[in-house]
Amino acid sequence: MNTVVQREEQFQLATYKKMPIVAERGEGVWIYTSDGDRYLDLYGGHAVAGTGHCHPHVVQAIRAQAEQLLFYSNLVYSTARARAAEKLVSIAPASLSKAFFCNSGTEANENAMRMARMVTGREQVITFSGGFHGRTADAISATFLGKYREIGKPNVPGHLQAEFGDIGSVRKIADESVAAIMLEPIQSMAGVRTAEPGFFRALRTLCDERGIMLIYDEVQTGVGRTGEWFFAGSAASDGVAPDIVTLAKALGSGIPVGACLVSEKVAARIKENDLGTTFGGGMVAMAAVTATLEAIANDRLLENVKTVEKYLRERLRDVDQVVAVHGSGFLLGIEFADKAAPVHQKLLERKIITGTSSDPKVLRLLPPLVLQTAEVDLFVSALGHG
Ligand SMILES: Cc1ncc(COP(=O)(O)O)c(C=O)c1O
């Protein structure tokens, strides 16, 4: 392990505070290290391993596609791409009828904002306090969380901030210069905070009244994480579907892929060459998307998320230090009476990987959707011995 750590530290930019783990192999909710240890991964490889690590159906699909054709761009048609687009649209709210593929969450958000500006001919995008949308220039300028806009300076013009959950703060600034309102429907990094269903309904109404595009950044909440395929259209959203949904993270089970799902109204305005990306829609990524969605459906993982979430919430009632549990499905923020960082550290010593957040009292869980109650027991008992 030491030589791997030393070599990474010597040859890789130190942009992350890493856990002292050399991850060699994964299976389901488990990560196996070079030292022969295994870790329970309740952070899901950064919210990416939705189907679990190395789901056999996904691995097989990637392997088969890799042997057939690794890549060709959007200049040609492809069975793998046609399948992935059709499958993704088939599980989306009915009003979202077309997909645009890219490579990451930040890129999906950049393209979503660009489309909204093209459709409306306006420039401003309203985003929210506590929201995180990525690190490329426009997305980081839309991120009113912590120090991110500072890191992204000079910021791109065309961004306005409103208060998450406060429709009055949106109404005040949503004038005829506003192209889009974009939000993380559950703000993950902010400490897993969401708003009342009525807030989403009020945003939809406001957007319809004022000709504004509504964008949900579902980079974390999408593809089954909340126990629904998407937050868009769910009861938590009061059935509201936005004009654009952005996806990444778990969409390819670990193969980099992002997507925008858009309404007919948006699609009708987007022409040849308005958007583009070399790698977006590549065959291996597309095979991974289709297999990911198939695995979630075949293994009934949405149902599993709901059942195991309920069990986890019940078990957490017995843990004294836990003050509240925020979020939905397998995007959960466990709020402690005191700081969460020492809990994160203690769990790591007990070989359980969790996440922190920008709220110092909130520990974040983003486990694979395959998590079972027996593994919840391991986690709760490790917490209880805190
Ligand atoms: C809600 C949300 N949006 C966008 C992003 C950016 O995604 P990526 O890191 O794939 O660019 C993230 C990443 O953490 C995210 O959580």
PDB file of N, CA and C in Angstrom, residues 25-32 38-41 53 351-352 368 375 378:
ATOM      1  N   ARG A  25     -10.454  -3.829  -5.995  1.00  0.00           N
ATOM      2  CA  ARG A  25     -11.515  -4.649  -6.583  1.00  0.00           C
ATOM      3  C   ARG A  25     -12.817  -4.283  -5.891  1.00  0.00           C
ATOM      4  N   GLY A  26     -13.917  -4.419  -6.624  1.00  0.00           N
ATOM      5  CA  GLY A  26     -15.208  -4.117  -6.009  1.00  0.00           C
ATOM      6  C   GLY A  26     -16.235  -5.156  -6.370  1.00  0.00           C
ATOM      7  N   GLU A  27     -17.162  -5.349  -5.459  1.00  0.00           N
ATOM      8  CA  GLU A  27     -18.263  -6.276  -5.719  1.00  0.00           C
ATOM      9  C   GLU A  27     -19.460  -5.817  -4.891  1.00  0.00           C
ATOM     10  N   GLY A  28     -20.515  -5.403  -5.573  1.00  0.00           N
ATOM     11  CA  GLY A  28     -21.717  -4.944  -4.862  1.00  0.00           C
ATOM     12  C   GLY A  28     -21.410  -3.746  -3.983  1.00  0.00           C
ATOM     13  N   VAL A  29     -21.661  -3.887  -2.681  1.00  0.00           N
ATOM     14  CA  VAL A  29     -21.425  -2.765  -1.764  1.00  0.00           C
ATOM     15  C   VAL A  29     -20.025  -2.826  -1.142  1.00  0.00           C
ATOM     16  N   TRP A  30     -19.200  -3.719  -1.624  1.00  0.00           N
ATOM     17  CA  TRP A  30     -17.893  -3.932  -0.990  1.00  0.00           C
ATOM     18  C   TRP A  30     -16.744  -3.491  -1.890  1.00  0.00           C
ATOM     19  N   ILE A  31     -15.730  -2.905  -1.243  1.00  0.00           N
ATOM     20  CA  ILE A  31     -14.478  -2.555  -1.906  1.00  0.00           C
ATOM     21  C   ILE A  31     -13.367  -3.347  -1.227  1.00  0.00           C
ATOM     22  N   TYR A  32     -12.555  -4.019  -2.034  1.00  0.00           N
ATOM     23  CA  TYR A  32     -11.453  -4.832  -1.504  1.00  0.00           C
ATOM     24  C   TYR A  32     -10.144  -4.083  -1.748  1.00  0.00           C
ATOM     25  N   ARG A  38     -11.578  -5.537   3.437  1.00  0.00           N
ATOM     26  CA  ARG A  38     -12.738  -5.127   2.654  1.00  0.00           C
ATOM     27  C   ARG A  38     -13.480  -4.015   3.409  1.00  0.00           C
ATOM     28  N   TYR A  39     -14.009  -3.099   2.640  1.00  0.00           N
ATOM     29  CA  TYR A  39     -14.717  -1.940   3.184  1.00  0.00           C
ATOM     30  C   TYR A  39     -16.161  -1.951   2.688  1.00  0.00           C
ATOM     31  N   LEU A  40     -17.070  -1.625   3.600  1.00  0.00           N
ATOM     32  CA  LEU A  40     -18.470  -1.439   3.225  1.00  0.00           C
ATOM     33  C   LEU A  40     -18.593  -0.036   2.644  1.00  0.00           C
ATOM     34  N   ASP A  41     -18.981   0.059   1.384  1.00  0.00           N
ATOM     35  CA  ASP A  41     -18.961   1.353   0.702  1.00  0.00           C
ATOM     36  C   ASP A  41     -20.344   2.014   0.742  1.00  0.00           C
ATOM     37  N   HIS A  53     -20.695  -2.081  -7.181  1.00  0.00           N
ATOM     38  CA  HIS A  53     -19.417  -2.197  -7.886  1.00  0.00           C
ATOM     39  C   HIS A  53     -19.431  -3.442  -8.771  1.00  0.00           C
ATOM     40  N   LYS A 351     -13.852   0.192   8.926  1.00  0.00           N
ATOM     41  CA  LYS A 351     -13.929  -0.263   7.530  1.00  0.00           C
ATOM     42  C   LYS A 351     -15.311  -0.038   6.895  1.00  0.00           C
ATOM     43  N   ILE A 352     -15.825   1.158   7.181  1.00  0.00           N
ATOM     44  CA  ILE A 352     -17.075   1.578   6.541  1.00  0.00           C
ATOM     45  C   ILE A 352     -16.842   2.963   5.935  1.00  0.00           C
ATOM     46  N   PRO A 368     -24.618   2.093  -2.895  1.00  0.00           N
ATOM     47  CA  PRO A 368     -25.171   1.410  -4.054  1.00  0.00           C
ATOM     48  C   PRO A 368     -26.622   1.012  -3.778  1.00  0.00           C
ATOM     49  N   GLU A 375     -26.339  -5.295   5.853  1.00  0.00           N
ATOM     50  CA  GLU A 375     -25.247  -4.317   5.817  1.00  0.00           C
ATOM     51  C   GLU A 375     -25.630  -3.053   6.589  1.00  0.00           C
ATOM     52  N   LEU A 378     -24.699  -3.740  10.079  1.00  0.00           N
ATOM     53  CA  LEU A 378     -23.269  -3.535  10.334  1.00  0.00           C
ATOM     54  C   LEU A 378     -22.980  -2.060  10.588  1.00  0.00           C
TER      55      LEU A 378
END
